[in-house]
Amino acid sequence: MKILVLPGDGIGPEITRATLDVLAAVDQTLSLGLECEAMDIGFASLATQGSTCPAAVMERIPLVDGVILGPVSHYDYPPHDRGGINPSGALRTTFALGANIRPCHSRADLSILRKPMDLVIVRECTEGFYSDRNMFAGSGEFMPDEDTALSVRKITATACQRVAHAAFKLARRRRKHVTAVHKANVVKLSDGLFLREVHKVAQLYRDVRLETLLVDATAALLVRSPDRFDVIVTTNMFGDILSDEASELAGGLGLAGSINVGDRICIAQAQHGSAPDLQGQNIANPTSLILSAAMLLDWRGERDGNANLTEAARSIEAAIDEVLNDPALRTRDIGGTRNTDEFSASVVSAIRSATR
């Protein structure tokens, strides 16, 4: 399996290094034949190639079996015409990665919830309120005068169908319950279209129960009754916000994995940002990117019928659980004292111990 590694900005190179150490361990124990190659994006490639998302990277992605994308500091990039391109948005739209899949399950002594959480949020991530990716030409955000700013929300039937299929397929492997989250009482046309397409897709999965729920009610129920949810499907911004909320409630944003999935391409990406204030200190928690890499292996294993890759994903997840269950082995953000390298070394040790 060939994996393209894009370390990114801020803490990206540090947590990427930790993730590669874990992949090397599981590769050695299960003889996966992983081949990892790295290319620069973000400020590193801007300095050498004049772009935060070089053409060479985009050309390489379809030729590999998966991608690991480190966090990026796109808010701090220069304008688009000076090479400042958000790699995350560019990859999602260029390769039609229409489903951002974010599992959230609570960890007993790290969660603030009174009831357990075990859900997956499936977020459409190529359009919606994210105006930087909504136009064929020009920007979806503009100012007709200095005191007025407008932003275009884009919802298409194609994207809604794509993310709905991803959610229902996932629900079939879980508890067979999908919640479609919307705000159709206010944005009647765009969320009305989203709901129309979700209901159409639901007819093809009659073994899966569908309910619809307003986004504000969902935000409240994630706190009060998280155990009522199985798979949530929603549009881009709602999914972004709700998944961050769910992850924090479950134990912390740094503990949640994430993949962006299309028909043929999967990109593993940590849920959190680049945390430039922690850059170079070797204290960042690498759990999110490690679990995202495990999800990538699982996706590839399921797609190719490769049981070894699926076993590798389970091995990584079990090792993370073992390490996080020991407070002495945790990183500082969740009450421990371990640095990035020490944490990943503990995960590597757990993987090797389990296979002896």
Tab-separated table of N, CA and C in Angstrom, residues 237-351:
chain	number	residue	atom	x	y	z
A	237	MET	N	-21.038	22.957	7.098
A	237	MET	CA	-20.760	23.718	8.313
A	237	MET	C	-21.415	23.104	9.538
A	238	PHE	N	-22.661	22.635	9.404
A	238	PHE	CA	-23.306	21.999	10.547
A	238	PHE	C	-22.490	20.792	11.010
A	239	GLY	N	-21.999	20.005	10.055
A	239	GLY	CA	-21.219	18.825	10.409
A	239	GLY	C	-19.896	19.176	11.051
A	240	ASP	N	-19.281	20.248	10.586
A	240	ASP	CA	-18.016	20.691	11.153
A	240	ASP	C	-18.198	21.077	12.621
A	241	ILE	N	-19.224	21.865	12.884
A	241	ILE	CA	-19.465	22.347	14.249
A	241	ILE	C	-19.907	21.209	15.169
A	242	LEU	N	-20.852	20.393	14.715
A	242	LEU	CA	-21.371	19.315	15.557
A	242	LEU	C	-20.309	18.265	15.864
A	243	SER	N	-19.446	17.975	14.903
A	243	SER	CA	-18.416	16.966	15.155
A	243	SER	C	-17.380	17.478	16.148
A	244	ASP	N	-17.061	18.768	16.085
A	244	ASP	CA	-16.162	19.329	17.093
A	244	ASP	C	-16.811	19.287	18.478
A	245	GLU	N	-18.093	19.614	18.540
A	245	GLU	CA	-18.805	19.550	19.816
A	245	GLU	C	-18.793	18.127	20.365
A	246	ALA	N	-19.149	17.172	19.516
A	246	ALA	CA	-19.231	15.778	19.951
A	246	ALA	C	-17.866	15.272	20.421
A	247	SER	N	-16.823	15.616	19.700
A	247	SER	CA	-15.485	15.161	20.082
A	247	SER	C	-15.053	15.736	21.419
A	248	GLU	N	-15.333	17.009	21.643
A	248	GLU	CA	-14.982	17.626	22.920
A	248	GLU	C	-15.757	16.983	24.069
A	249	LEU	N	-17.037	16.725	23.848
A	249	LEU	CA	-17.847	16.085	24.875
A	249	LEU	C	-17.342	14.682	25.178
A	250	ALA	N	-16.862	14.004	24.153
A	250	ALA	CA	-16.430	12.618	24.307
A	250	ALA	C	-15.073	12.492	24.973
A	251	GLY	N	-14.288	13.569	25.009
A	251	GLY	CA	-12.984	13.477	25.643
A	251	GLY	C	-11.980	14.490	25.150
A	252	GLY	N	-12.212	15.060	23.967
A	252	GLY	CA	-11.298	16.066	23.453
A	252	GLY	C	-11.126	15.956	21.955
A	253	LEU	N	-10.954	17.099	21.316
A	253	LEU	CA	-10.808	17.139	19.864
A	253	LEU	C	-9.551	16.396	19.413
A	254	GLY	N	-8.562	16.343	20.277
A	254	GLY	CA	-7.322	15.659	19.925
A	254	GLY	C	-7.415	14.155	19.944
A	255	LEU	N	-8.584	13.595	20.280
A	255	LEU	CA	-8.746	12.148	20.385
A	255	LEU	C	-9.603	11.571	19.265
A	256	ALA	N	-9.991	12.383	18.302
A	256	ALA	CA	-10.973	11.949	17.304
A	256	ALA	C	-10.353	11.840	15.921
A	257	GLY	N	-10.531	10.694	15.282
A	257	GLY	CA	-10.028	10.478	13.933
A	257	GLY	C	-10.981	11.015	12.883
A	258	SER	N	-10.519	11.043	11.634
A	258	SER	CA	-11.328	11.603	10.552
A	258	SER	C	-10.747	11.188	9.208
A	259	ILE	N	-11.622	10.826	8.273
A	259	ILE	CA	-11.195	10.592	6.894
A	259	ILE	C	-12.136	11.313	5.942
A	260	ASN	N	-11.588	11.686	4.777
A	260	ASN	CA	-12.361	12.267	3.679
A	260	ASN	C	-12.404	11.231	2.563
A	261	VAL	N	-13.613	10.850	2.167
A	261	VAL	CA	-13.766	9.702	1.285
A	261	VAL	C	-14.485	10.080	-0.005
A	262	GLY	N	-13.933	9.600	-1.120
A	262	GLY	CA	-14.587	9.683	-2.422
A	262	GLY	C	-14.751	8.289	-2.989
A	263	ASP	N	-15.004	8.186	-4.270
A	263	ASP	CA	-15.196	6.872	-4.883
A	263	ASP	C	-13.916	6.045	-4.887
A	264	ARG	N	-12.778	6.704	-5.112
A	264	ARG	CA	-11.521	5.977	-5.255
A	264	ARG	C	-10.411	6.485	-4.339
A	265	ILE	N	-10.615	7.583	-3.680
A	265	ILE	CA	-9.559	8.228	-2.901
A	265	ILE	C	-10.012	8.434	-1.465
A	266	CYS	N	-9.077	8.205	-0.536
A	266	CYS	CA	-9.347	8.442	0.884
A	266	CYS	C	-8.181	9.218	1.473
A	267	ILE	N	-8.491	10.264	2.219
A	267	ILE	CA	-7.475	11.094	2.851
A	267	ILE	C	-7.710	11.124	4.352
A	268	ALA	N	-6.713	10.677	5.118
A	268	ALA	CA	-6.767	10.729	6.575
A	268	ALA	C	-6.357	12.115	7.033
A	269	GLN	N	-7.119	12.683	7.951
A	269	GLN	CA	-6.870	14.058	8.379
A	269	GLN	C	-7.311	14.227	9.822
A	270	ALA	N	-6.436	14.757	10.672
A	270	ALA	CA	-6.807	15.018	12.061
A	270	ALA	C	-7.964	16.006	12.116
A	271	GLN	N	-8.809	15.872	13.139
A	271	GLN	CA	-9.945	16.785	13.264
A	271	GLN	C	-9.522	18.191	13.674
A	272	HIS	N	-8.405	18.309	14.358
A	272	HIS	CA	-8.011	19.593	14.926
A	272	HIS	C	-7.136	20.398	13.965
A	273	GLY	N	-6.786	21.609	14.377
A	273	GLY	CA	-5.988	22.498	13.551
A	273	GLY	C	-4.492	22.350	13.797
A	274	SER	N	-3.738	23.332	13.287
A	274	SER	CA	-2.276	23.234	13.258
A	274	SER	C	-1.597	23.711	14.538
A	275	ALA	N	-2.328	24.359	15.433
A	275	ALA	CA	-1.811	24.785	16.753
A	275	ALA	C	-0.403	25.359	16.676
A	276	PRO	N	-0.201	26.458	15.943
A	276	PRO	CA	1.154	27.002	15.799
A	276	PRO	C	1.799	27.409	17.114
A	277	ASP	N	0.983	27.663	18.138
A	277	ASP	CA	1.547	28.028	19.444
A	277	ASP	C	2.265	26.857	20.118
A	278	LEU	N	1.991	25.631	19.644
A	278	LEU	CA	2.654	24.442	20.193
A	278	LEU	C	3.774	23.930	19.289
A	279	GLN	N	3.935	24.554	18.144
A	279	GLN	CA	4.895	24.087	17.153
A	279	GLN	C	6.309	23.980	17.716
A	280	GLY	N	6.967	22.865	17.413
A	280	GLY	CA	8.357	22.675	17.776
A	280	GLY	C	8.622	22.311	19.214
A	281	GLN	N	7.584	22.131	20.026
A	281	GLN	CA	7.767	21.836	21.446
A	281	GLN	C	7.636	20.355	21.777
A	282	ASN	N	7.210	19.542	20.805
A	282	ASN	CA	7.071	18.099	21.010
A	282	ASN	C	6.099	17.771	22.145
A	283	ILE	N	5.007	18.539	22.241
A	283	ILE	CA	4.023	18.280	23.299
A	283	ILE	C	2.628	18.022	22.745
A	284	ALA	N	2.443	18.106	21.437
A	284	ALA	CA	1.115	17.932	20.847
A	284	ALA	C	0.661	16.479	20.958
A	285	ASN	N	-0.628	16.303	21.126
A	285	ASN	CA	-1.237	14.969	21.192
A	285	ASN	C	-1.431	14.450	19.765
A	286	PRO	N	-0.801	13.331	19.392
A	286	PRO	CA	-0.919	12.822	18.021
A	286	PRO	C	-2.066	11.847	17.808
A	287	THR	N	-2.910	11.636	18.827
A	287	THR	CA	-3.942	10.594	18.756
A	287	THR	C	-4.853	10.757	17.550
A	288	SER	N	-5.316	11.979	17.285
A	288	SER	CA	-6.280	12.188	16.204
A	288	SER	C	-5.723	11.736	14.861
A	289	LEU	N	-4.504	12.106	14.543
A	289	LEU	CA	-3.936	11.720	13.252
A	289	LEU	C	-3.617	10.229	13.214
A	290	ILE	N	-3.192	9.663	14.338
A	290	ILE	CA	-2.930	8.216	14.385
A	290	ILE	C	-4.218	7.439	14.112
A	291	LEU	N	-5.316	7.836	14.769
A	291	LEU	CA	-6.592	7.150	14.538
A	291	LEU	C	-7.111	7.391	13.121
A	292	SER	N	-6.830	8.566	12.569
A	292	SER	CA	-7.220	8.839	11.180
A	292	SER	C	-6.475	7.908	10.228
A	293	ALA	N	-5.191	7.689	10.497
A	293	ALA	CA	-4.411	6.755	9.679
A	293	ALA	C	-4.966	5.339	9.795
A	294	ALA	N	-5.408	4.966	10.997
A	294	ALA	CA	-6.033	3.653	11.171
A	294	ALA	C	-7.316	3.555	10.349
A	295	MET	N	-8.094	4.620	10.312
A	295	MET	CA	-9.313	4.633	9.496
A	295	MET	C	-8.983	4.492	8.011
A	296	LEU	N	-7.881	5.104	7.593
A	296	LEU	CA	-7.434	4.960	6.207
A	296	LEU	C	-7.115	3.505	5.884
A	297	LEU	N	-6.392	2.828	6.771
A	297	LEU	CA	-6.076	1.411	6.559
A	297	LEU	C	-7.360	0.582	6.501
A	298	ASP	N	-8.299	0.892	7.390
A	298	ASP	CA	-9.565	0.154	7.413
A	298	ASP	C	-10.345	0.367	6.123
A	299	TRP	N	-10.385	1.618	5.642
A	299	TRP	CA	-11.087	1.916	4.384
A	299	TRP	C	-10.466	1.142	3.237
A	300	ARG	N	-9.137	1.137	3.170
A	300	ARG	CA	-8.460	0.429	2.079
A	300	ARG	C	-8.657	-1.077	2.198
A	301	GLY	N	-8.602	-1.576	3.426
A	301	GLY	CA	-8.814	-3.002	3.628
A	301	GLY	C	-10.207	-3.443	3.227
A	302	GLU	N	-11.210	-2.635	3.588
A	302	GLU	CA	-12.596	-2.939	3.211
A	302	GLU	C	-12.767	-2.863	1.709
A	303	ARG	N	-12.179	-1.865	1.090
A	303	ARG	CA	-12.319	-1.669	-0.355
A	303	ARG	C	-11.656	-2.792	-1.149
A	304	ASP	N	-10.462	-3.217	-0.701
A	304	ASP	CA	-9.687	-4.195	-1.451
A	304	ASP	C	-9.871	-5.626	-0.953
A	305	GLY	N	-10.654	-5.801	0.097
A	305	GLY	CA	-10.803	-7.134	0.670
A	305	GLY	C	-9.517	-7.630	1.319
A	306	ASN	N	-8.756	-6.706	1.900
A	306	ASN	CA	-7.469	-7.024	2.507
A	306	ASN	C	-7.640	-7.101	4.027
A	307	ALA	N	-7.742	-8.315	4.542
A	307	ALA	CA	-7.999	-8.501	5.970
A	307	ALA	C	-6.835	-8.016	6.824
A	308	ASN	N	-5.608	-8.056	6.292
A	308	ASN	CA	-4.454	-7.598	7.059
A	308	ASN	C	-4.543	-6.109	7.374
A	309	LEU	N	-4.998	-5.316	6.392
A	309	LEU	CA	-5.138	-3.881	6.632
A	309	LEU	C	-6.223	-3.603	7.667
A	310	THR	N	-7.309	-4.356	7.595
A	310	THR	CA	-8.376	-4.194	8.581
A	310	THR	C	-7.887	-4.577	9.973
A	311	GLU	N	-7.126	-5.663	10.053
A	311	GLU	CA	-6.560	-6.082	11.334
A	311	GLU	C	-5.587	-5.029	11.866
A	312	ALA	N	-4.821	-4.422	10.971
A	312	ALA	CA	-3.886	-3.376	11.386
A	312	ALA	C	-4.619	-2.195	12.001
A	313	ALA	N	-5.743	-1.815	11.385
A	313	ALA	CA	-6.537	-0.708	11.926
A	313	ALA	C	-7.031	-1.033	13.328
A	314	ARG	N	-7.544	-2.258	13.523
A	314	ARG	CA	-8.016	-2.656	14.849
A	314	ARG	C	-6.868	-2.684	15.854
A	315	SER	N	-5.691	-3.102	15.400
A	315	SER	CA	-4.527	-3.158	16.276
A	315	SER	C	-4.135	-1.765	16.764
A	316	ILE	N	-4.152	-0.790	15.864
A	316	ILE	CA	-3.823	0.587	16.242
A	316	ILE	C	-4.862	1.136	17.219
A	317	GLU	N	-6.129	0.910	16.920
A	317	GLU	CA	-7.193	1.409	17.797
A	317	GLU	C	-7.099	0.794	19.189
A	318	ALA	N	-6.805	-0.513	19.256
A	318	ALA	CA	-6.675	-1.179	20.559
A	318	ALA	C	-5.482	-0.641	21.329
A	319	ALA	N	-4.389	-0.365	20.629
A	319	ALA	CA	-3.199	0.177	21.286
A	319	ALA	C	-3.464	1.580	21.828
A	320	ILE	N	-4.169	2.406	21.050
A	320	ILE	CA	-4.530	3.743	21.519
A	320	ILE	C	-5.402	3.642	22.772
A	321	ASP	N	-6.382	2.740	22.754
A	321	ASP	CA	-7.244	2.561	23.926
A	321	ASP	C	-6.425	2.166	25.154
A	322	GLU	N	-5.495	1.245	24.951
A	322	GLU	CA	-4.671	0.773	26.073
A	322	GLU	C	-3.849	1.912	26.664
A	323	VAL	N	-3.243	2.710	25.820
A	323	VAL	CA	-2.402	3.805	26.298
A	323	VAL	C	-3.240	4.889	26.974
A	324	LEU	N	-4.359	5.264	26.359
A	324	LEU	CA	-5.196	6.308	26.947
A	324	LEU	C	-5.833	5.869	28.263
A	325	ASN	N	-6.005	4.576	28.451
A	325	ASN	CA	-6.585	4.083	29.702
A	325	ASN	C	-5.631	4.207	30.883
A	326	ASP	N	-4.361	4.472	30.607
A	326	ASP	CA	-3.373	4.654	31.676
A	326	ASP	C	-3.063	6.150	31.794
A	327	PRO	N	-3.550	6.818	32.831
A	327	PRO	CA	-3.328	8.263	32.960
A	327	PRO	C	-1.856	8.667	32.910
A	328	ALA	N	-0.968	7.790	33.319
A	328	ALA	CA	0.456	8.117	33.339
A	328	ALA	C	1.053	8.205	31.941
A	329	LEU	N	0.360	7.650	30.948
A	329	LEU	CA	0.893	7.617	29.586
A	329	LEU	C	0.287	8.701	28.693
A	330	ARG	N	-0.594	9.526	29.233
A	330	ARG	CA	-1.294	10.525	28.431
A	330	ARG	C	-0.453	11.774	28.203
A	331	THR	N	-0.825	12.507	27.159
A	331	THR	CA	-0.173	13.785	26.888
A	331	THR	C	-0.763	14.873	27.784
A	332	ARG	N	-0.138	16.028	27.773
A	332	ARG	CA	-0.481	17.084	28.733
A	332	ARG	C	-1.880	17.645	28.546
A	333	ASP	N	-2.371	17.666	27.316
A	333	ASP	CA	-3.688	18.255	27.061
A	333	ASP	C	-4.814	17.474	27.720
A	334	ILE	N	-4.560	16.214	28.088
A	334	ILE	CA	-5.589	15.397	28.744
A	334	ILE	C	-5.117	14.929	30.118
A	335	GLY	N	-4.274	15.759	30.747
A	335	GLY	CA	-3.926	15.529	32.138
A	335	GLY	C	-2.687	14.706	32.402
A	336	GLY	N	-1.964	14.303	31.346
A	336	GLY	CA	-0.754	13.513	31.533
A	336	GLY	C	0.502	14.360	31.489
A	337	THR	N	1.634	13.687	31.342
A	337	THR	CA	2.919	14.386	31.305
A	337	THR	C	3.748	14.001	30.085
A	338	ARG	N	3.280	13.057	29.279
A	338	ARG	CA	4.075	12.554	28.160
A	338	ARG	C	4.109	13.554	27.006
A	339	ASN	N	5.255	13.581	26.319
A	339	ASN	CA	5.341	14.405	25.126
A	339	ASN	C	4.915	13.597	23.902
A	340	THR	N	4.985	14.210	22.753
A	340	THR	CA	4.502	13.565	21.521
A	340	THR	C	5.233	12.262	21.254
A	341	ASP	N	6.556	12.304	21.285
A	341	ASP	CA	7.348	11.110	20.975
A	341	ASP	C	7.158	10.014	22.013
A	342	GLU	N	7.056	10.381	23.274
A	342	GLU	CA	6.854	9.381	24.328
A	342	GLU	C	5.495	8.711	24.194
A	343	PHE	N	4.477	9.498	23.834
A	343	PHE	CA	3.146	8.920	23.657
A	343	PHE	C	3.143	7.916	22.506
A	344	SER	N	3.709	8.306	21.363
A	344	SER	CA	3.715	7.391	20.213
A	344	SER	C	4.558	6.160	20.507
A	345	ALA	N	5.628	6.309	21.302
A	345	ALA	CA	6.438	5.146	21.682
A	345	ALA	C	5.617	4.170	22.522
A	346	SER	N	4.754	4.692	23.366
A	346	SER	CA	3.878	3.822	24.160
A	346	SER	C	2.891	3.074	23.286
A	347	VAL	N	2.375	3.752	22.251
A	347	VAL	CA	1.455	3.092	21.331
A	347	VAL	C	2.191	1.993	20.560
A	348	VAL	N	3.394	2.291	20.105
A	348	VAL	CA	4.210	1.300	19.392
A	348	VAL	C	4.460	0.094	20.284
A	349	SER	N	4.797	0.337	21.550
A	349	SER	CA	5.044	-0.750	22.484
A	349	SER	C	3.798	-1.614	22.688
A	350	ALA	N	2.630	-0.981	22.769
A	350	ALA	CA	1.384	-1.728	22.928
A	350	ALA	C	1.094	-2.591	21.714
A	351	ILE	N	1.373	-2.081	20.525
A	351	ILE	CA	1.159	-2.855	19.299
A	351	ILE	C	2.064	-4.078	19.284
